[in-house]
Amino acid sequence: MAEEENGDNGYTQDGTVDLKGNPILRSKRGGWKACSFVIVYEVFERMAYYGISSNLILYLTRRLHQGTVTAANNVTNWVGTVWMTPILGAYFADALLGRYWTFIIASTIYLSGMSVLTLAVSVTGLKPPTCDDPTGIDCKQASTLQLAVFYGALYTLAIGTGGTKPNISTIGADQFDEFEPKEKAHKLSFFNWWMFGIFSGTLFANTVLVYIQDNVGWTLGYGLPTAGLAISIVIFLVGTPFYRHKKPTGSPFTKMAMVIVAAMRKSNVVLPRDPKELHELDLEVYAKKGMYRIDSTPSLRFLNKASVKTGATTPWMLCPVTKVEETKQMLRMIPILVATFVPSTMLAQINTLFVKQGTTLHRDFNGFTIPPASLAGFVTISMLISVVLYDRLFVKIMKKFTKNPRGITLLQRMGIGLVLHIIIMLIASGTEMHRLRVAKNNGVVENGKQVPLSIFILLPQFILMGTADAFLEVAKIEFFYDQAPENMKSLGTSYSMTSLGVGNFISSFLLSTVSKITKEHGHKGWILNNLNDSHLDYYYAFFAVLNFLNFIFFMFVTRLYVYKAEVSDSMDVLREEIRGSKELQSYIQ
């Protein structure tokens, strides 16, 4: 009764509908019931993805007999593609099909790629024979057909993830109505559970699955995540009657292009002193669509010319202020996005060179052989512990000094992560220097045999990488989602994924370039198939310098950045909304 008198009628107010496009009752769809299906899907999907990526370099070197540089680059090129394709997935979701149907089609492609990949590592004719030569020189190379099937499956999988990654998290977030204070509060908790799902699936892949791949076989090691992905898709489909959906609102790229073109075509037009003279739609138009209207801001003033009234009314000549401000929001984030490329390049080392280092070290522990890729599990464990400590201790302590409900701003949190990346690569360089010294003292440089050191000497760089992720990666996801306009959330989410994609491509470029340059003029080179005769310590030191220069760049661009909304006040405003809603309900009843 209170809802009806309040003009709510129990329907969602954020523009969400059912699959047929009908308005929906808040009590019937969405909320945590719907989100539970989405989070369970993500647990299994992360298990599937990391079940392939974590140990991929060892399959390429041990089963396809590729060299260190070639295998590492093949891994990072594939991972880079996996994280770049979400841009296309976001486009199809926002412009054409909607998030639900884009996800359904993409998950089918994803599963087909996983299925063929499992066949590629299982069927005798689709894989080269085993070989015991550690150098790979005398091993029979994979045929063109075998490589075509294997890489065809990998990149089919990559296309599938492009449609699932940017949409599954936004489907989850769509289950909470931004216009309803209580649901808005729950939406903030959704991302914590979302990250928990990611951690759980990743940890299982980096421990159980990599052990099965190393000690039982690749068939079961790839078959399990494939089966898990199939189960997760079924679980997602079971939740269909409970989901809320948002209609496609048109390509964000087209909207942004309209603003830029309109501003350029009116470059000689003088901006009015009063922003109210600029073109804008009535508030009711946005309210009907469940959208926010945004006031004009002075930043990137040139784009404001797109809203100057000159008589022309075509969308490529005249844009509402809100559309201009949405474009500004996406453009303002690009320098921050660029500053995340280098740390994403560091993350690419976890499943490539860090794992290859592990293969050269003593891995027996109480009769148990530790898979090198399983050390990535310490990244996940460290990240989980760091996130809890950050939320329970660090935020509470910092709130006393900053008066910010988040403790520190999202950009400050990212900055701490960047500093940690500098420290990580300095430690990695020192550890590698020690490993090479022991290899030389024990005469295993030329023959490439195992160095008499425990694999656990690599733990500091893995553990600190997880700590850095708790600051940088978590803040990065939240930052790009939070700062993106409401109807461009898929594109905003894809920003954080694009960062990982570009970082992996940069890793491939740097590895190839450094390997080539350091072999010139008769030198042996820094990165060889025999890591005992390489100089990864120099390479990691180079990364430390690169991270330092990137941190300077980050400090510069963050000083210029203007938040979409005052983040430090957002939690206080939310509390006031909830308190006001409760008081109003009590008064009406």
XYZ file of C-alpha atoms in Angstrom:
589
model
C 0.000 0.000 0.000
C 2.814 2.344 0.881
C 4.496 1.562 -2.420
C 1.355 2.431 -4.395
C 0.863 5.751 -2.610
C 4.512 6.486 -3.178
C 4.003 6.074 -6.934
C 6.191 2.992 -7.138
C 3.654 0.159 -7.693
C 6.425 -2.349 -6.976
C 7.880 -2.115 -10.491
C 11.582 -1.541 -11.136
C 12.411 2.043 -12.036
C 15.748 1.557 -13.811
C 14.310 0.486 -17.167
C 14.747 -3.252 -16.608
C 12.235 -5.575 -18.282
C 11.624 -9.283 -18.859
C 12.773 -11.068 -22.012
C 9.575 -9.997 -23.800
C 10.161 -6.341 -22.955
C 7.445 -6.058 -20.299
C 7.865 -4.081 -17.044
C 8.640 -6.315 -14.078
C 7.816 -6.384 -10.401
C 10.814 -5.919 -8.148
C 9.606 -8.702 -5.845
C 9.375 -11.285 -8.646
C 12.736 -10.877 -10.387
C 16.282 -9.807 -9.710
C 17.977 -9.380 -6.349
C 20.200 -11.961 -4.702
C 18.119 -14.902 -5.949
C 18.972 -14.018 -9.564
C 22.564 -13.106 -8.707
C 23.225 -16.507 -7.128
C 22.975 -18.182 -10.560
C 25.339 -15.612 -12.061
C 27.958 -15.999 -9.309
C 27.879 -19.820 -9.492
C 28.414 -19.554 -13.247
C 31.466 -17.369 -12.681
C 33.038 -19.895 -10.276
C 32.938 -22.628 -12.924
C 33.887 -20.286 -15.791
C 37.012 -19.051 -13.985
C 37.899 -22.665 -13.270
C 37.620 -23.401 -16.996
C 39.604 -20.402 -18.199
C 42.454 -20.664 -15.696
C 42.454 -24.417 -16.084
C 43.701 -23.721 -19.617
C 45.767 -20.546 -19.228
C 47.689 -21.364 -16.014
C 49.554 -24.338 -17.449
C 49.414 -23.520 -21.156
C 53.096 -22.640 -21.464
C 54.073 -26.095 -20.191
C 51.821 -27.812 -22.725
C 53.375 -25.748 -25.514
C 56.951 -26.501 -24.429
C 56.540 -30.113 -23.271
C 53.913 -31.446 -25.699
C 54.190 -29.174 -28.751
C 57.979 -28.811 -28.201
C 58.139 -25.034 -28.641
C 60.986 -22.813 -27.422
C 60.679 -20.561 -24.367
C 60.230 -17.277 -26.258
C 57.866 -18.780 -28.851
C 55.734 -20.529 -26.235
C 55.606 -17.500 -23.927
C 54.565 -15.251 -26.806
C 51.922 -17.716 -27.966
C 50.467 -17.701 -24.448
C 50.461 -13.911 -24.109
C 49.100 -13.390 -27.642
C 46.220 -15.738 -26.873
C 45.550 -14.261 -23.426
C 45.755 -10.798 -24.987
C 43.086 -11.795 -27.506
C 40.921 -13.233 -24.718
C 40.961 -9.880 -22.928
C 40.553 -7.723 -26.059
C 37.503 -9.445 -27.550
C 35.224 -8.149 -24.746
C 35.134 -4.846 -26.633
C 33.206 -6.626 -29.406
C 31.046 -8.413 -26.852
C 30.170 -5.118 -25.209
C 29.295 -3.627 -28.613
C 26.901 -6.441 -29.572
C 25.281 -6.343 -26.137
C 24.780 -2.590 -25.941
C 23.933 -2.001 -29.607
C 22.195 -5.081 -30.967
C 21.332 -8.186 -28.968
C 21.256 -7.152 -25.330
C 23.421 -8.682 -22.627
C 21.450 -11.902 -22.119
C 21.341 -13.084 -25.737
C 24.916 -11.976 -26.419
C 25.973 -14.056 -23.426
C 23.972 -17.134 -24.518
C 25.428 -17.125 -28.056
C 28.967 -16.435 -26.819
C 28.842 -19.150 -24.141
C 27.915 -21.679 -26.848
C 30.987 -20.638 -28.843
C 33.079 -20.764 -25.655
C 31.957 -24.328 -24.877
C 32.602 -25.513 -28.445
C 36.161 -24.136 -28.269
C 36.774 -25.891 -24.934
C 35.392 -29.161 -26.314
C 37.629 -29.141 -29.409
C 40.619 -28.177 -27.263
C 40.003 -31.220 -25.053
C 39.957 -33.401 -28.168
C 43.185 -31.768 -29.396
C 45.074 -32.885 -26.270
C 43.414 -36.325 -26.172
C 43.202 -37.820 -29.675
C 46.491 -39.391 -30.772
C 46.399 -38.011 -34.323
C 45.819 -34.457 -33.073
C 48.965 -34.214 -30.925
C 52.672 -34.931 -31.579
C 54.313 -37.934 -29.864
C 55.837 -37.486 -26.400
C 59.543 -36.657 -26.173
C 61.986 -36.791 -23.234
C 64.562 -34.347 -24.660
C 64.420 -31.289 -22.307
C 65.839 -29.012 -25.010
C 63.238 -30.101 -27.574
C 65.842 -30.185 -30.358
C 65.377 -33.848 -31.246
C 61.603 -33.870 -30.718
C 59.135 -34.284 -33.576
C 57.361 -30.974 -34.138
C 53.605 -30.664 -34.318
C 52.131 -30.888 -37.819
C 50.215 -28.084 -39.511
C 46.939 -29.916 -38.897
C 47.705 -30.440 -35.216
C 48.612 -26.782 -34.729
C 45.551 -25.650 -36.698
C 43.169 -27.687 -34.528
C 44.847 -26.659 -31.267
C 45.087 -22.931 -32.012
C 41.729 -22.926 -33.781
C 40.148 -24.220 -30.569
C 42.066 -21.713 -28.434
C 40.957 -18.728 -30.478
C 37.386 -20.000 -30.801
C 37.397 -20.075 -27.016
C 38.768 -16.507 -27.015
C 35.887 -15.295 -29.204
C 33.421 -16.931 -26.836
C 34.910 -15.275 -23.769
C 34.629 -11.932 -25.561
C 30.860 -12.175 -25.372
C 30.644 -13.595 -21.860
C 33.208 -11.596 -19.851
C 31.850 -8.028 -20.248
C 28.216 -9.097 -19.958
C 28.012 -11.640 -17.142
C 29.147 -9.158 -14.468
C 26.825 -6.439 -15.768
C 23.936 -8.938 -15.905
C 24.593 -9.516 -12.216
C 24.727 -5.800 -11.437
C 21.507 -5.249 -13.436
C 19.626 -7.336 -10.877
C 19.669 -4.383 -8.470
C 17.633 -1.227 -9.090
C 19.780 1.923 -8.818
C 16.627 3.951 -8.089
C 15.709 1.884 -5.017
C 17.986 2.755 -2.036
C 18.071 -0.716 -0.453
C 18.879 -2.425 -3.752
C 21.502 0.207 -4.496
C 23.179 -0.743 -1.201
C 23.061 -4.458 -2.124
C 24.643 -3.666 -5.474
C 27.777 -2.506 -3.674
C 28.037 -5.943 -1.999
C 27.507 -7.779 -5.291
C 31.027 -7.057 -6.518
C 32.534 -8.481 -3.317
C 30.732 -11.783 -3.920
C 31.570 -11.556 -7.593
C 35.290 -11.350 -6.774
C 34.867 -14.229 -4.310
C 33.468 -16.361 -7.138
C 36.418 -15.451 -9.345
C 38.898 -16.281 -6.561
C 37.278 -19.647 -5.842
C 37.328 -20.833 -9.453
C 40.849 -19.529 -10.018
C 42.230 -21.188 -6.891
C 40.748 -24.566 -7.854
C 42.263 -24.282 -11.332
C 45.704 -23.247 -10.048
C 45.893 -26.121 -7.579
C 43.761 -29.149 -8.427
C 43.595 -28.829 -12.211
C 47.286 -28.045 -12.794
C 48.208 -31.012 -10.570
C 45.967 -33.291 -12.649
C 47.494 -31.944 -15.875
C 51.060 -32.483 -14.619
C 50.615 -35.834 -12.911
C 47.513 -37.569 -14.328
C 47.129 -36.314 -17.889
C 46.028 -33.474 -20.116
C 42.856 -35.256 -21.210
C 41.363 -35.236 -17.716
C 43.035 -31.903 -16.954
C 41.189 -30.231 -19.851
C 38.087 -32.413 -19.730
C 37.136 -31.376 -16.184
C 37.039 -27.609 -16.853
C 35.116 -28.274 -20.082
C 32.512 -30.258 -18.136
C 32.469 -27.529 -15.479
C 31.775 -24.875 -18.103
C 28.897 -26.935 -19.531
C 27.387 -27.273 -16.034
C 27.768 -23.533 -15.395
C 25.901 -22.640 -18.595
C 23.035 -24.947 -17.577
C 22.955 -23.286 -14.138
C 22.800 -19.850 -15.752
C 19.914 -20.948 -17.991
C 17.997 -22.331 -15.002
C 18.055 -18.834 -13.512
C 16.466 -17.247 -16.611
C 12.951 -16.804 -15.082
C 14.464 -14.682 -12.292
C 16.593 -12.254 -14.358
C 15.967 -8.592 -15.056
C 17.109 -7.348 -18.467
C 18.029 -4.002 -19.946
C 17.160 -3.219 -23.551
C 19.975 -2.416 -26.003
C 20.400 1.356 -26.058
C 22.524 1.638 -29.180
C 26.251 1.383 -29.787
C 28.268 3.459 -27.300
C 30.904 3.884 -30.001
C 28.315 5.455 -32.335
C 27.098 7.764 -29.573
C 30.629 8.888 -28.813
C 31.395 9.339 -32.504
C 28.283 11.540 -32.887
C 29.500 13.859 -30.135
C 33.032 14.124 -31.498
C 31.879 14.666 -35.101
C 29.249 17.240 -34.063
C 31.829 19.151 -31.998
C 34.341 19.144 -34.872
C 31.741 20.281 -37.412
C 30.885 23.198 -35.122
C 34.453 23.997 -34.096
C 33.998 27.682 -35.006
C 30.804 28.078 -32.981
C 31.057 30.153 -29.793
C 29.914 28.421 -26.597
C 27.190 30.247 -24.653
C 28.110 31.501 -21.196
C 25.082 29.856 -19.640
C 25.184 26.020 -19.958
C 21.374 26.018 -19.777
C 21.319 27.389 -23.330
C 22.824 24.121 -24.595
C 20.559 21.455 -26.084
C 19.158 18.952 -23.571
C 16.171 16.610 -23.403
C 13.425 16.925 -20.801
C 13.967 15.128 -17.517
C 10.864 13.005 -18.153
C 12.489 11.489 -21.250
C 15.350 10.112 -19.162
C 13.059 9.054 -16.313
C 10.961 6.905 -18.675
C 14.100 5.098 -19.853
C 15.440 4.608 -16.333
C 18.418 6.855 -17.093
C 20.132 9.764 -15.381
C 20.373 13.239 -16.842
C 23.846 14.751 -16.462
C 24.551 18.469 -16.141
C 27.184 20.150 -18.318
C 30.733 20.319 -16.929
C 33.650 22.609 -17.898
C 36.108 19.768 -18.578
C 36.857 18.963 -22.243
C 34.916 22.125 -23.134
C 35.471 21.640 -26.852
C 32.981 18.745 -26.841
C 30.296 21.043 -25.403
C 30.026 22.549 -28.897
C 28.165 19.401 -29.940
C 25.235 20.724 -27.840
C 25.206 24.268 -29.222
C 21.927 25.018 -31.053
C 22.562 26.128 -34.634
C 19.305 25.128 -36.279
C 20.443 21.660 -37.328
C 18.721 18.780 -35.516
C 20.420 15.657 -36.914
C 22.214 13.555 -34.263
C 25.532 14.107 -36.076
C 25.121 17.879 -35.667
C 23.275 18.299 -32.371
C 23.704 16.143 -29.252
C 22.035 16.429 -25.823
C 24.248 17.562 -22.957
C 23.903 14.153 -21.282
C 25.292 12.354 -24.344
C 28.207 14.808 -24.421
C 28.937 14.230 -20.738
C 28.793 10.445 -21.196
C 31.367 10.743 -23.958
C 33.544 12.894 -21.724
C 33.361 10.300 -18.967
C 34.611 7.542 -21.273
C 37.372 9.736 -22.738
C 38.547 10.986 -19.340
C 39.253 7.408 -18.282
C 41.540 6.625 -21.234
C 44.766 8.084 -19.698
C 44.088 6.033 -16.554
C 43.518 3.004 -18.767
C 46.885 3.556 -20.489
C 48.622 3.734 -17.095
C 47.369 0.197 -16.317
C 48.992 -1.379 -19.396
C 52.435 -1.875 -17.815
C 51.212 -3.602 -14.609
C 49.048 -5.824 -16.832
C 52.268 -6.734 -18.632
C 53.681 -7.823 -15.269
C 50.671 -10.073 -14.672
C 51.448 -11.814 -17.959
C 54.702 -13.093 -16.438
C 52.858 -15.206 -13.849
C 51.749 -17.876 -16.331
C 54.817 -17.615 -18.590
C 58.310 -16.850 -17.307
C 57.482 -17.329 -13.618
C 56.158 -20.830 -14.379
C 59.178 -21.650 -16.567
C 61.466 -20.599 -13.701
C 59.649 -23.086 -11.497
C 60.451 -25.978 -13.861
C 64.191 -25.456 -13.225
C 63.910 -25.791 -9.431
C 63.549 -28.637 -6.930
C 59.809 -29.398 -6.663
C 59.575 -32.476 -4.414
C 57.946 -31.857 -1.048
C 57.393 -34.839 1.288
C 57.027 -37.186 -1.671
C 54.697 -34.797 -3.505
C 55.775 -33.174 -6.787
C 54.649 -29.561 -6.916
C 53.355 -28.432 -10.347
C 55.152 -25.153 -11.263
C 51.885 -23.514 -12.333
C 50.351 -24.227 -8.921
C 52.380 -21.379 -7.414
C 49.862 -19.089 -9.117
C 47.492 -20.336 -6.428
C 49.507 -18.269 -3.945
C 48.631 -15.194 -5.992
C 44.953 -15.969 -5.440
C 45.373 -16.834 -1.745
C 47.424 -13.697 -1.153
C 44.827 -11.623 -2.962
C 41.989 -13.095 -0.867
C 43.805 -12.416 2.412
C 44.859 -8.938 1.286
C 41.319 -7.987 0.259
C 39.970 -9.059 3.671
C 42.726 -7.181 5.543
C 42.221 -4.171 3.324
C 38.478 -4.099 3.974
C 38.559 -4.941 7.692
C 41.696 -3.113 8.844
C 43.197 -0.749 6.289
C 39.917 1.002 5.412
C 38.936 1.438 9.069
C 42.328 2.925 9.952
C 42.470 5.239 6.933
C 38.885 6.477 7.436
C 39.987 8.112 10.673
C 42.515 10.231 8.786
C 40.837 10.809 5.413
C 37.137 10.837 6.447
C 36.554 8.911 3.218
C 34.189 5.888 3.611
C 36.460 3.974 1.206
C 39.524 4.798 3.301
C 41.349 6.134 0.272
C 40.188 6.954 -3.249
C 40.150 4.311 -5.965
C 43.037 6.019 -7.779
C 45.135 6.122 -4.608
C 44.457 2.409 -4.142
C 45.619 1.768 -7.710
C 48.750 3.844 -7.053
C 49.749 1.612 -4.119
C 49.415 -1.386 -6.436
C 51.745 0.260 -8.955
C 54.403 0.822 -6.267
C 54.141 -2.850 -5.280
C 54.794 -3.864 -8.910
C 58.119 -1.997 -8.799
C 59.070 -3.885 -5.616
C 57.947 -7.222 -7.106
C 60.197 -6.948 -10.145
C 63.173 -5.887 -8.001
C 62.648 -8.973 -5.810
C 62.162 -11.194 -8.889
C 65.421 -9.879 -10.362
C 67.316 -10.538 -7.109
C 65.836 -14.033 -6.780
C 66.777 -14.895 -10.358
C 70.298 -13.574 -9.800
C 70.621 -15.960 -6.840
C 69.200 -18.887 -8.866
C 71.730 -18.317 -11.663
C 74.591 -18.085 -9.147
C 73.625 -21.443 -7.613
C 73.250 -22.973 -11.099
C 76.791 -21.844 -11.966
C 78.259 -23.098 -8.681
C 76.688 -26.541 -9.247
C 77.676 -26.887 -12.904
C 74.159 -27.048 -14.374
C 74.383 -23.996 -16.628
C 75.219 -25.683 -19.920
C 73.207 -28.880 -19.492
C 70.095 -27.077 -18.202
C 69.535 -29.597 -15.402
C 67.593 -28.877 -12.230
C 69.041 -26.252 -9.914
C 69.383 -27.516 -6.313
C 67.062 -24.853 -4.889
C 63.489 -25.190 -3.648
C 60.737 -23.824 -5.880
C 59.550 -21.924 -2.818
C 62.252 -19.280 -3.355
C 59.811 -17.901 -5.956
C 57.026 -17.471 -3.380
C 57.763 -13.800 -2.532
C 57.134 -12.631 -6.107
C 53.923 -14.683 -6.359
C 52.596 -13.603 -2.957
C 53.373 -9.931 -3.540
C 51.689 -10.139 -6.951
C 48.486 -11.165 -5.172
C 48.843 -8.276 -2.733
C 49.349 -5.866 -5.622
C 46.222 -7.276 -7.294
C 44.199 -6.590 -4.132
C 45.047 -2.937 -4.544
C 45.325 -2.434 -8.299
C 43.117 -5.008 -10.017
C 40.159 -4.804 -7.633
C 40.271 -0.989 -7.685
C 40.628 -1.008 -11.470
C 37.480 -3.085 -12.015
C 35.490 -0.955 -9.579
C 36.877 2.299 -10.990
C 36.001 1.651 -14.632
C 32.541 0.312 -13.731
C 31.819 3.126 -11.275
C 33.008 5.936 -13.533
C 31.326 4.688 -16.728
C 27.929 6.222 -17.645
C 24.917 4.146 -16.622
C 24.092 2.981 -20.158
C 27.732 2.287 -21.042
C 28.568 -0.039 -18.148
C 29.458 -2.936 -20.470
C 31.945 -0.737 -22.290
C 33.291 0.571 -18.990
C 33.742 -2.992 -17.724
C 35.545 -3.880 -20.951
C 38.105 -1.134 -20.209
C 39.576 -3.184 -17.356
C 39.662 -6.256 -19.604
C 41.230 -4.285 -22.454
C 44.003 -3.323 -20.043
C 44.861 -7.003 -19.519
C 44.699 -7.689 -23.250
C 47.023 -4.846 -24.215
C 49.362 -5.805 -21.360
C 49.726 -9.322 -22.760
C 50.427 -8.028 -26.270
C 53.034 -5.654 -24.837
C 54.579 -8.648 -23.050
C 54.868 -10.512 -26.380
C 56.415 -7.466 -28.045
C 58.927 -6.825 -25.256
C 59.954 -10.481 -24.964
C 60.553 -10.810 -28.724
C 62.305 -7.440 -28.977
C 64.569 -7.924 -25.949
C 65.386 -11.479 -27.018
C 66.347 -10.263 -30.501
C 68.322 -7.179 -29.412
C 70.308 -9.003 -26.735
C 71.414 -11.638 -29.280
C 72.952 -9.073 -31.617
C 76.717 -8.716 -32.118
C 77.399 -12.321 -31.113
C 75.863 -12.174 -27.634
C 73.962 -15.196 -26.271
C 70.878 -13.192 -25.316
C 68.876 -12.728 -22.118
C 66.083 -15.266 -22.765
C 67.029 -18.733 -24.056
C 65.336 -22.136 -23.999
C 67.853 -23.056 -21.299
C 66.954 -20.658 -18.487
C 70.106 -21.616 -16.560
C 72.117 -19.987 -19.342
C 69.804 -16.966 -19.652
C 69.639 -13.611 -17.893
C 66.071 -13.206 -16.688
C 67.538 -11.146 -13.840
C 68.405 -8.398 -16.345
C 64.959 -8.695 -17.935
C 63.185 -8.343 -14.586
C 65.376 -5.358 -13.670
C 64.312 -3.755 -16.944
C 60.696 -4.333 -15.886
C 61.357 -2.608 -12.548
C 62.575 0.505 -14.399
C 59.576 0.350 -16.741
C 57.195 0.169 -13.760
C 58.868 3.171 -12.135
C 58.474 5.281 -15.289
C 54.849 4.168 -15.561
C 54.220 5.202 -11.949
C 55.462 8.721 -12.758
C 53.051 8.808 -15.713
C 50.199 7.581 -13.480
C 50.873 10.323 -10.932
C 50.672 12.903 -13.708
C 47.376 11.714 -15.239
C 45.644 11.216 -11.878
C 46.314 14.847 -10.953
C 44.296 15.837 -14.022
C 41.444 13.367 -13.535
C 38.022 14.568 -12.384
C 35.695 11.945 -10.879
C 32.277 11.476 -12.469
C 30.828 11.945 -8.988
C 32.456 12.678 -5.670
C 33.302 9.115 -4.665
C 34.150 10.080 -1.096
C 30.553 11.244 -0.559
C 28.782 8.375 -2.309
C 28.388 6.128 0.724
C 27.125 8.986 2.902
C 24.547 9.918 0.262
C 23.467 6.281 0.044
C 23.005 6.056 3.811
C 20.895 9.238 3.772
C 18.745 7.813 0.948
C 18.105 4.605 2.882
C 17.398 6.499 6.122
C 15.045 8.875 4.298
C 13.232 5.988 2.633
C 12.651 4.267 5.986
C 11.367 7.473 7.592
C 9.002 8.113 4.654
C 7.642 4.557 4.792
C 7.034 4.834 8.536
C 5.249 8.149 8.043
C 2.959 6.780 5.274
C 2.097 3.626 7.184
